[in-house]
Amino acid sequence: MPKPDIFSEAAESFRNYKERLDAYIVANDVSIAKSTLLLSSIGPKTYQTLRSLCAPALPSAKPYEELCETLLHHFSPAPLEIIERYKFHKRDQQSTESISQYIASIKSVSEHCNFNDNLSTALRDRFVCGLKDQTIQKRLLQENLTFETAANLALVMETATKDAAELHGGVTSESLHAVKTQNRFSKQKLSPCLSCGKPQTLRMLF
């Protein structure tokens, strides 16, 4: 397993970088001191930052976990719980977002909410309430489901809807409803113009 690239704050959080570095250590059964590996991997810019944070001691004099905590506090300070929960409860499925993408998103947003034992319930409630497809949403509201079962059922229903649309040549229930609505309005008898006696639509054309 190749060693992770040098840390770049613009590319990822230091939390993610540490997770990748830990995976490298386990996968390669690294026997050298983990702090030595960290210092040789993070790159010159991050090392200079770490050196300043550790002053007057040198980073090499500190254990691996302490060095990581120092960098975590600097690059990824703990966000405010109340703000993270506000973001979570406001997160609805976007118009161009698939259900699988929405699931991944609310899981990510919940990371710093500290729901603890209530995480599964919070995810289920946010997932069901935030769905854009009302047909799927109504189906999920009919039963007391867990987050996992609700997510799986929603994915199955989304796939079935797409497959049904393909079987019918790409005609969805939404597009069919739009066509019927347009035809209904076009057939309505419009009141004649008081001046010329023609239907109002024709009066606009001539």
mmCIF file with all atom_site columns, N, CA and C in Angstrom, residues 81-140:
data_model
loop_
_atom_site.group_PDB
_atom_site.id
_atom_site.type_symbol
_atom_site.label_atom_id
_atom_site.label_alt_id
_atom_site.label_comp_id
_atom_site.label_asym_id
_atom_site.label_entity_id
_atom_site.label_seq_id
_atom_site.pdbx_PDB_ins_code
_atom_site.Cartn_x
_atom_site.Cartn_y
_atom_site.Cartn_z
_atom_site.occupancy
_atom_site.B_iso_or_equiv
_atom_site.pdbx_formal_charge
_atom_site.auth_seq_id
_atom_site.auth_comp_id
_atom_site.auth_asym_id
_atom_site.auth_atom_id
_atom_site.pdbx_PDB_model_num
ATOM 1   N N  . GLU A 1 81  ? -21.857 22.098 18.225 1.00 0.00 ? 81  GLU A N  1
ATOM 2   C CA . GLU A 1 81  ? -22.898 21.085 18.090 1.00 0.00 ? 81  GLU A CA 1
ATOM 3   C C  . GLU A 1 81  ? -24.222 21.678 17.628 1.00 0.00 ? 81  GLU A C  1
ATOM 4   N N  . ILE A 1 82  ? -24.619 22.816 18.186 1.00 0.00 ? 82  ILE A N  1
ATOM 5   C CA . ILE A 1 82  ? -25.909 23.409 17.849 1.00 0.00 ? 82  ILE A CA 1
ATOM 6   C C  . ILE A 1 82  ? -25.965 23.821 16.378 1.00 0.00 ? 82  ILE A C  1
ATOM 7   N N  . ILE A 1 83  ? -24.843 24.288 15.834 1.00 0.00 ? 83  ILE A N  1
ATOM 8   C CA . ILE A 1 83  ? -24.795 24.671 14.427 1.00 0.00 ? 83  ILE A CA 1
ATOM 9   C C  . ILE A 1 83  ? -24.852 23.430 13.542 1.00 0.00 ? 83  ILE A C  1
ATOM 10  N N  . GLU A 1 84  ? -24.142 22.363 13.938 1.00 0.00 ? 84  GLU A N  1
ATOM 11  C CA . GLU A 1 84  ? -24.136 21.139 13.153 1.00 0.00 ? 84  GLU A CA 1
ATOM 12  C C  . GLU A 1 84  ? -25.518 20.493 13.142 1.00 0.00 ? 84  GLU A C  1
ATOM 13  N N  . ARG A 1 85  ? -26.225 20.550 14.271 1.00 0.00 ? 85  ARG A N  1
ATOM 14  C CA . ARG A 1 85  ? -27.571 19.982 14.310 1.00 0.00 ? 85  ARG A CA 1
ATOM 15  C C  . ARG A 1 85  ? -28.548 20.813 13.477 1.00 0.00 ? 85  ARG A C  1
ATOM 16  N N  . TYR A 1 86  ? -28.347 22.119 13.460 1.00 0.00 ? 86  TYR A N  1
ATOM 17  C CA . TYR A 1 86  ? -29.184 22.981 12.622 1.00 0.00 ? 86  TYR A CA 1
ATOM 18  C C  . TYR A 1 86  ? -29.003 22.615 11.154 1.00 0.00 ? 86  TYR A C  1
ATOM 19  N N  . LYS A 1 87  ? -27.757 22.428 10.722 1.00 0.00 ? 87  LYS A N  1
ATOM 20  C CA . LYS A 1 87  ? -27.478 22.041 9.337  1.00 0.00 ? 87  LYS A CA 1
ATOM 21  C C  . LYS A 1 87  ? -28.110 20.691 9.020  1.00 0.00 ? 87  LYS A C  1
ATOM 22  N N  . PHE A 1 88  ? -28.027 19.777 9.987  1.00 0.00 ? 88  PHE A N  1
ATOM 23  C CA . PHE A 1 88  ? -28.574 18.437 9.791  1.00 0.00 ? 88  PHE A CA 1
ATOM 24  C C  . PHE A 1 88  ? -30.083 18.480 9.582  1.00 0.00 ? 88  PHE A C  1
ATOM 25  N N  . HIS A 1 89  ? -30.772 19.191 10.447 1.00 0.00 ? 89  HIS A N  1
ATOM 26  C CA . HIS A 1 89  ? -32.237 19.213 10.382 1.00 0.00 ? 89  HIS A CA 1
ATOM 27  C C  . HIS A 1 89  ? -32.756 20.037 9.197  1.00 0.00 ? 89  HIS A C  1
ATOM 28  N N  . LYS A 1 90  ? -31.909 20.837 8.575  1.00 0.00 ? 90  LYS A N  1
ATOM 29  C CA . LYS A 1 90  ? -32.295 21.616 7.401  1.00 0.00 ? 90  LYS A CA 1
ATOM 30  C C  . LYS A 1 90  ? -31.937 20.906 6.096  1.00 0.00 ? 90  LYS A C  1
ATOM 31  N N  . ARG A 1 91  ? -31.261 19.767 6.212  1.00 0.00 ? 91  ARG A N  1
ATOM 32  C CA . ARG A 1 91  ? -30.746 19.100 4.999  1.00 0.00 ? 91  ARG A CA 1
ATOM 33  C C  . ARG A 1 91  ? -31.817 18.252 4.324  1.00 0.00 ? 91  ARG A C  1
ATOM 34  N N  . ASP A 1 92  ? -32.370 18.772 3.245  1.00 0.00 ? 92  ASP A N  1
ATOM 35  C CA . ASP A 1 92  ? -33.346 18.054 2.440  1.00 0.00 ? 92  ASP A CA 1
ATOM 36  C C  . ASP A 1 92  ? -32.678 17.519 1.180  1.00 0.00 ? 92  ASP A C  1
ATOM 37  N N  . GLN A 1 93  ? -33.298 16.536 0.558  1.00 0.00 ? 93  GLN A N  1
ATOM 38  C CA . GLN A 1 93  ? -32.784 16.000 -0.696 1.00 0.00 ? 93  GLN A CA 1
ATOM 39  C C  . GLN A 1 93  ? -32.909 17.054 -1.785 1.00 0.00 ? 93  GLN A C  1
ATOM 40  N N  . GLN A 1 94  ? -31.836 17.272 -2.543 1.00 0.00 ? 94  GLN A N  1
ATOM 41  C CA . GLN A 1 94  ? -31.834 18.256 -3.609 1.00 0.00 ? 94  GLN A CA 1
ATOM 42  C C  . GLN A 1 94  ? -32.494 17.694 -4.866 1.00 0.00 ? 94  GLN A C  1
ATOM 43  N N  . SER A 1 95  ? -32.903 18.572 -5.760 1.00 0.00 ? 95  SER A N  1
ATOM 44  C CA . SER A 1 95  ? -33.652 18.153 -6.945 1.00 0.00 ? 95  SER A CA 1
ATOM 45  C C  . SER A 1 95  ? -32.835 17.244 -7.858 1.00 0.00 ? 95  SER A C  1
ATOM 46  N N  . THR A 1 96  ? -31.513 17.425 -7.894 1.00 0.00 ? 96  THR A N  1
ATOM 47  C CA . THR A 1 96  ? -30.655 16.620 -8.771 1.00 0.00 ? 96  THR A CA 1
ATOM 48  C C  . THR A 1 96  ? -29.942 15.504 -8.016 1.00 0.00 ? 96  THR A C  1
ATOM 49  N N  . GLU A 1 97  ? -30.330 15.265 -6.779 1.00 0.00 ? 97  GLU A N  1
ATOM 50  C CA . GLU A 1 97  ? -29.616 14.325 -5.915 1.00 0.00 ? 97  GLU A CA 1
ATOM 51  C C  . GLU A 1 97  ? -30.360 12.989 -5.852 1.00 0.00 ? 97  GLU A C  1
ATOM 52  N N  . SER A 1 98  ? -29.640 11.898 -6.076 1.00 0.00 ? 98  SER A N  1
ATOM 53  C CA . SER A 1 98  ? -30.239 10.573 -5.956 1.00 0.00 ? 98  SER A CA 1
ATOM 54  C C  . SER A 1 98  ? -30.401 10.222 -4.482 1.00 0.00 ? 98  SER A C  1
ATOM 55  N N  . ILE A 1 99  ? -31.162 9.174  -4.215 1.00 0.00 ? 99  ILE A N  1
ATOM 56  C CA . ILE A 1 99  ? -31.382 8.760  -2.829 1.00 0.00 ? 99  ILE A CA 1
ATOM 57  C C  . ILE A 1 99  ? -30.086 8.279  -2.197 1.00 0.00 ? 99  ILE A C  1
ATOM 58  N N  . SER A 1 100 ? -29.263 7.549  -2.944 1.00 0.00 ? 100 SER A N  1
ATOM 59  C CA . SER A 1 100 ? -27.990 7.085  -2.391 1.00 0.00 ? 100 SER A CA 1
ATOM 60  C C  . SER A 1 100 ? -27.074 8.256  -2.045 1.00 0.00 ? 100 SER A C  1
ATOM 61  N N  . GLN A 1 101 ? -27.095 9.295  -2.877 1.00 0.00 ? 101 GLN A N  1
ATOM 62  C CA . GLN A 1 101 ? -26.298 10.494 -2.588 1.00 0.00 ? 101 GLN A CA 1
ATOM 63  C C  . GLN A 1 101 ? -26.833 11.213 -1.357 1.00 0.00 ? 101 GLN A C  1
ATOM 64  N N  . TYR A 1 102 ? -28.156 11.251 -1.231 1.00 0.00 ? 102 TYR A N  1
ATOM 65  C CA . TYR A 1 102 ? -28.775 11.904 -0.073 1.00 0.00 ? 102 TYR A CA 1
ATOM 66  C C  . TYR A 1 102 ? -28.446 11.162 1.220  1.00 0.00 ? 102 TYR A C  1
ATOM 67  N N  . ILE A 1 103 ? -28.452 9.842  1.173  1.00 0.00 ? 103 ILE A N  1
ATOM 68  C CA . ILE A 1 103 ? -28.099 9.035  2.341  1.00 0.00 ? 103 ILE A CA 1
ATOM 69  C C  . ILE A 1 103 ? -26.674 9.347  2.791  1.00 0.00 ? 103 ILE A C  1
ATOM 70  N N  . ALA A 1 104 ? -25.749 9.365  1.829  1.00 0.00 ? 104 ALA A N  1
ATOM 71  C CA . ALA A 1 104 ? -24.356 9.655  2.155  1.00 0.00 ? 104 ALA A CA 1
ATOM 72  C C  . ALA A 1 104 ? -24.212 11.061 2.734  1.00 0.00 ? 104 ALA A C  1
ATOM 73  N N  . SER A 1 105 ? -24.985 12.003 2.211  1.00 0.00 ? 105 SER A N  1
ATOM 74  C CA . SER A 1 105 ? -24.888 13.391 2.659  1.00 0.00 ? 105 SER A CA 1
ATOM 75  C C  . SER A 1 105 ? -25.349 13.564 4.105  1.00 0.00 ? 105 SER A C  1
ATOM 76  N N  . ILE A 1 106 ? -26.521 13.008 4.445  1.00 0.00 ? 106 ILE A N  1
ATOM 77  C CA . ILE A 1 106 ? -27.014 13.212 5.818  1.00 0.00 ? 106 ILE A CA 1
ATOM 78  C C  . ILE A 1 106 ? -26.152 12.454 6.826  1.00 0.00 ? 106 ILE A C  1
ATOM 79  N N  . LYS A 1 107 ? -25.554 11.345 6.406  1.00 0.00 ? 107 LYS A N  1
ATOM 80  C CA . LYS A 1 107 ? -24.614 10.646 7.296  1.00 0.00 ? 107 LYS A CA 1
ATOM 81  C C  . LYS A 1 107 ? -23.402 11.528 7.571  1.00 0.00 ? 107 LYS A C  1
ATOM 82  N N  . SER A 1 108 ? -22.926 12.190 6.523  1.00 0.00 ? 108 SER A N  1
ATOM 83  C CA . SER A 1 108 ? -21.765 13.064 6.676  1.00 0.00 ? 108 SER A CA 1
ATOM 84  C C  . SER A 1 108 ? -22.089 14.263 7.566  1.00 0.00 ? 108 SER A C  1
ATOM 85  N N  . VAL A 1 109 ? -23.258 14.867 7.350  1.00 0.00 ? 109 VAL A N  1
ATOM 86  C CA . VAL A 1 109 ? -23.654 16.042 8.128  1.00 0.00 ? 109 VAL A CA 1
ATOM 87  C C  . VAL A 1 109 ? -23.865 15.698 9.601  1.00 0.00 ? 109 VAL A C  1
ATOM 88  N N  . SER A 1 110 ? -24.226 14.444 9.886  1.00 0.00 ? 110 SER A N  1
ATOM 89  C CA . SER A 1 110 ? -24.508 14.036 11.272 1.00 0.00 ? 110 SER A CA 1
ATOM 90  C C  . SER A 1 110 ? -23.247 13.761 12.091 1.00 0.00 ? 110 SER A C  1
ATOM 91  N N  . GLU A 1 111 ? -22.077 13.798 11.448 1.00 0.00 ? 111 GLU A N  1
ATOM 92  C CA . GLU A 1 111 ? -20.841 13.365 12.098 1.00 0.00 ? 111 GLU A CA 1
ATOM 93  C C  . GLU A 1 111 ? -20.561 14.109 13.403 1.00 0.00 ? 111 GLU A C  1
ATOM 94  N N  . HIS A 1 112 ? -20.806 15.415 13.418 1.00 0.00 ? 112 HIS A N  1
ATOM 95  C CA . HIS A 1 112 ? -20.468 16.226 14.598 1.00 0.00 ? 112 HIS A CA 1
ATOM 96  C C  . HIS A 1 112 ? -21.709 16.665 15.383 1.00 0.00 ? 112 HIS A C  1
ATOM 97  N N  . CYS A 1 113 ? -22.828 15.968 15.192 1.00 0.00 ? 113 CYS A N  1
ATOM 98  C CA . CYS A 1 113 ? -24.058 16.334 15.896 1.00 0.00 ? 113 CYS A CA 1
ATOM 99  C C  . CYS A 1 113 ? -24.146 15.702 17.288 1.00 0.00 ? 113 CYS A C  1
ATOM 100 N N  . ASN A 1 114 ? -23.307 14.713 17.539 1.00 0.00 ? 114 ASN A N  1
ATOM 101 C CA . ASN A 1 114 ? -23.297 14.032 18.850 1.00 0.00 ? 114 ASN A CA 1
ATOM 102 C C  . ASN A 1 114 ? -24.661 13.453 19.214 1.00 0.00 ? 114 ASN A C  1
ATOM 103 N N  . PHE A 1 115 ? -25.278 12.760 18.262 1.00 0.00 ? 115 PHE A N  1
ATOM 104 C CA . PHE A 1 115 ? -26.556 12.107 18.547 1.00 0.00 ? 115 PHE A CA 1
ATOM 105 C C  . PHE A 1 115 ? -26.383 10.856 19.404 1.00 0.00 ? 115 PHE A C  1
ATOM 106 N N  . ASN A 1 116 ? -25.183 10.290 19.362 1.00 0.00 ? 116 ASN A N  1
ATOM 107 C CA . ASN A 1 116 ? -24.852 9.114  20.169 1.00 0.00 ? 116 ASN A CA 1
ATOM 108 C C  . ASN A 1 116 ? -25.840 7.969  19.930 1.00 0.00 ? 116 ASN A C  1
ATOM 109 N N  . ASP A 1 117 ? -26.522 7.484  20.979 1.00 0.00 ? 117 ASP A N  1
ATOM 110 C CA . ASP A 1 117 ? -27.432 6.343  20.843 1.00 0.00 ? 117 ASP A CA 1
ATOM 111 C C  . ASP A 1 117 ? -28.671 6.676  20.015 1.00 0.00 ? 117 ASP A C  1
ATOM 112 N N  . ASN A 1 118 ? -28.938 7.945  19.794 1.00 0.00 ? 118 ASN A N  1
ATOM 113 C CA . ASN A 1 118 ? -30.115 8.358  19.025 1.00 0.00 ? 118 ASN A CA 1
ATOM 114 C C  . ASN A 1 118 ? -29.794 8.613  17.550 1.00 0.00 ? 118 ASN A C  1
ATOM 115 N N  . LEU A 1 119 ? -28.592 8.249  17.123 1.00 0.00 ? 119 LEU A N  1
ATOM 116 C CA . LEU A 1 119 ? -28.166 8.545  15.759 1.00 0.00 ? 119 LEU A CA 1
ATOM 117 C C  . LEU A 1 119 ? -29.071 7.892  14.719 1.00 0.00 ? 119 LEU A C  1
ATOM 118 N N  . SER A 1 120 ? -29.362 6.606  14.895 1.00 0.00 ? 120 SER A N  1
ATOM 119 C CA . SER A 1 120 ? -30.174 5.898  13.903 1.00 0.00 ? 120 SER A CA 1
ATOM 120 C C  . SER A 1 120 ? -31.567 6.517  13.767 1.00 0.00 ? 120 SER A C  1
ATOM 121 N N  . THR A 1 121 ? -32.169 6.883  14.886 1.00 0.00 ? 121 THR A N  1
ATOM 122 C CA . THR A 1 121 ? -33.492 7.505  14.857 1.00 0.00 ? 121 THR A CA 1
ATOM 123 C C  . THR A 1 121 ? -33.440 8.873  14.187 1.00 0.00 ? 121 THR A C  1
ATOM 124 N N  . ALA A 1 122 ? -32.409 9.650  14.507 1.00 0.00 ? 122 ALA A N  1
ATOM 125 C CA . ALA A 1 122 ? -32.263 10.984 13.903 1.00 0.00 ? 122 ALA A CA 1
ATOM 126 C C  . ALA A 1 122 ? -32.062 10.882 12.394 1.00 0.00 ? 122 ALA A C  1
ATOM 127 N N  . LEU A 1 123 ? -31.253 9.924  11.963 1.00 0.00 ? 123 LEU A N  1
ATOM 128 C CA . LEU A 1 123 ? -31.028 9.727  10.531 1.00 0.00 ? 123 LEU A CA 1
ATOM 129 C C  . LEU A 1 123 ? -32.310 9.313  9.825  1.00 0.00 ? 123 LEU A C  1
ATOM 130 N N  . ARG A 1 124 ? -33.068 8.416  10.445 1.00 0.00 ? 124 ARG A N  1
ATOM 131 C CA . ARG A 1 124 ? -34.328 7.977  9.834  1.00 0.00 ? 124 ARG A CA 1
ATOM 132 C C  . ARG A 1 124 ? -35.296 9.147  9.671  1.00 0.00 ? 124 ARG A C  1
ATOM 133 N N  . ASP A 1 125 ? -35.460 9.936  10.730 1.00 0.00 ? 125 ASP A N  1
ATOM 134 C CA . ASP A 1 125 ? -36.402 11.053 10.687 1.00 0.00 ? 125 ASP A CA 1
ATOM 135 C C  . ASP A 1 125 ? -35.999 12.078 9.635  1.00 0.00 ? 125 ASP A C  1
ATOM 136 N N  . ARG A 1 126 ? -34.715 12.426 9.601  1.00 0.00 ? 126 ARG A N  1
ATOM 137 C CA . ARG A 1 126 ? -34.253 13.408 8.626  1.00 0.00 ? 126 ARG A CA 1
ATOM 138 C C  . ARG A 1 126 ? -34.375 12.868 7.203  1.00 0.00 ? 126 ARG A C  1
ATOM 139 N N  . PHE A 1 127 ? -34.070 11.593 7.039  1.00 0.00 ? 127 PHE A N  1
ATOM 140 C CA . PHE A 1 127 ? -34.128 10.963 5.721  1.00 0.00 ? 127 PHE A CA 1
ATOM 141 C C  . PHE A 1 127 ? -35.552 10.977 5.172  1.00 0.00 ? 127 PHE A C  1
ATOM 142 N N  . VAL A 1 128 ? -36.501 10.507 5.960  1.00 0.00 ? 128 VAL A N  1
ATOM 143 C CA . VAL A 1 128 ? -37.885 10.418 5.500  1.00 0.00 ? 128 VAL A CA 1
ATOM 144 C C  . VAL A 1 128 ? -38.478 11.812 5.284  1.00 0.00 ? 128 VAL A C  1
ATOM 145 N N  . CYS A 1 129 ? -38.257 12.710 6.218  1.00 0.00 ? 129 CYS A N  1
ATOM 146 C CA . CYS A 1 129 ? -38.832 14.063 6.109  1.00 0.00 ? 129 CYS A CA 1
ATOM 147 C C  . CYS A 1 129 ? -38.219 14.866 4.977  1.00 0.00 ? 129 CYS A C  1
ATOM 148 N N  . GLY A 1 130 ? -36.985 14.548 4.604  1.00 0.00 ? 130 GLY A N  1
ATOM 149 C CA . GLY A 1 130 ? -36.307 15.335 3.587  1.00 0.00 ? 130 GLY A CA 1
ATOM 150 C C  . GLY A 1 130 ? -36.430 14.809 2.178  1.00 0.00 ? 130 GLY A C  1
ATOM 151 N N  . LEU A 1 131 ? -37.090 13.655 1.979  1.00 0.00 ? 131 LEU A N  1
ATOM 152 C CA . LEU A 1 131 ? -37.213 13.081 0.644  1.00 0.00 ? 131 LEU A CA 1
ATOM 153 C C  . LEU A 1 131 ? -38.040 13.991 -0.266 1.00 0.00 ? 131 LEU A C  1
ATOM 154 N N  . LYS A 1 132 ? -37.623 14.108 -1.519 1.00 0.00 ? 132 LYS A N  1
ATOM 155 C CA . LYS A 1 132 ? -38.345 14.953 -2.478 1.00 0.00 ? 132 LYS A CA 1
ATOM 156 C C  . LYS A 1 132 ? -39.491 14.204 -3.144 1.00 0.00 ? 132 LYS A C  1
ATOM 157 N N  . ASP A 1 133 ? -39.390 12.873 -3.230 1.00 0.00 ? 133 ASP A N  1
ATOM 158 C CA . ASP A 1 133 ? -40.433 12.065 -3.871 1.00 0.00 ? 133 ASP A CA 1
ATOM 159 C C  . ASP A 1 133 ? -41.524 11.761 -2.851 1.00 0.00 ? 133 ASP A C  1
ATOM 160 N N  . GLN A 1 134 ? -42.690 12.368 -3.019 1.00 0.00 ? 134 GLN A N  1
ATOM 161 C CA . GLN A 1 134 ? -43.766 12.208 -2.049 1.00 0.00 ? 134 GLN A CA 1
ATOM 162 C C  . GLN A 1 134 ? -44.353 10.799 -2.048 1.00 0.00 ? 134 GLN A C  1
ATOM 163 N N  . THR A 1 135 ? -44.302 10.108 -3.189 1.00 0.00 ? 135 THR A N  1
ATOM 164 C CA . THR A 1 135 ? -44.807 8.734  -3.238 1.00 0.00 ? 135 THR A CA 1
ATOM 165 C C  . THR A 1 135 ? -43.979 7.826  -2.339 1.00 0.00 ? 135 THR A C  1
ATOM 166 N N  . ILE A 1 136 ? -42.657 7.940  -2.440 1.00 0.00 ? 136 ILE A N  1
ATOM 167 C CA . ILE A 1 136 ? -41.768 7.147  -1.584 1.00 0.00 ? 136 ILE A CA 1
ATOM 168 C C  . ILE A 1 136 ? -41.926 7.581  -0.131 1.00 0.00 ? 136 ILE A C  1
ATOM 169 N N  . GLN A 1 137 ? -42.021 8.873  0.072  1.00 0.00 ? 137 GLN A N  1
ATOM 170 C CA . GLN A 1 137 ? -42.154 9.398  1.430  1.00 0.00 ? 137 GLN A CA 1
ATOM 171 C C  . GLN A 1 137 ? -43.416 8.870  2.111  1.00 0.00 ? 137 GLN A C  1
ATOM 172 N N  . LYS A 1 138 ? -44.546 8.881  1.404  1.00 0.00 ? 138 LYS A N  1
ATOM 173 C CA . LYS A 1 138 ? -45.804 8.383  1.973  1.00 0.00 ? 138 LYS A CA 1
ATOM 174 C C  . LYS A 1 138 ? -45.710 6.902  2.293  1.00 0.00 ? 138 LYS A C  1
ATOM 175 N N  . ARG A 1 139 ? -45.020 6.157  1.432  1.00 0.00 ? 139 ARG A N  1
ATOM 176 C CA . ARG A 1 139 ? -44.864 4.714  1.673  1.00 0.00 ? 139 ARG A CA 1
ATOM 177 C C  . ARG A 1 139 ? -44.059 4.474  2.944  1.00 0.00 ? 139 ARG A C  1
ATOM 178 N N  . LEU A 1 140 ? -43.016 5.224  3.162  1.00 0.00 ? 140 LEU A N  1
ATOM 179 C CA . LEU A 1 140 ? -42.172 5.041  4.345  1.00 0.00 ? 140 LEU A CA 1
ATOM 180 C C  . LEU A 1 140 ? -42.902 5.460  5.621  1.00 0.00 ? 140 LEU A C  1
#
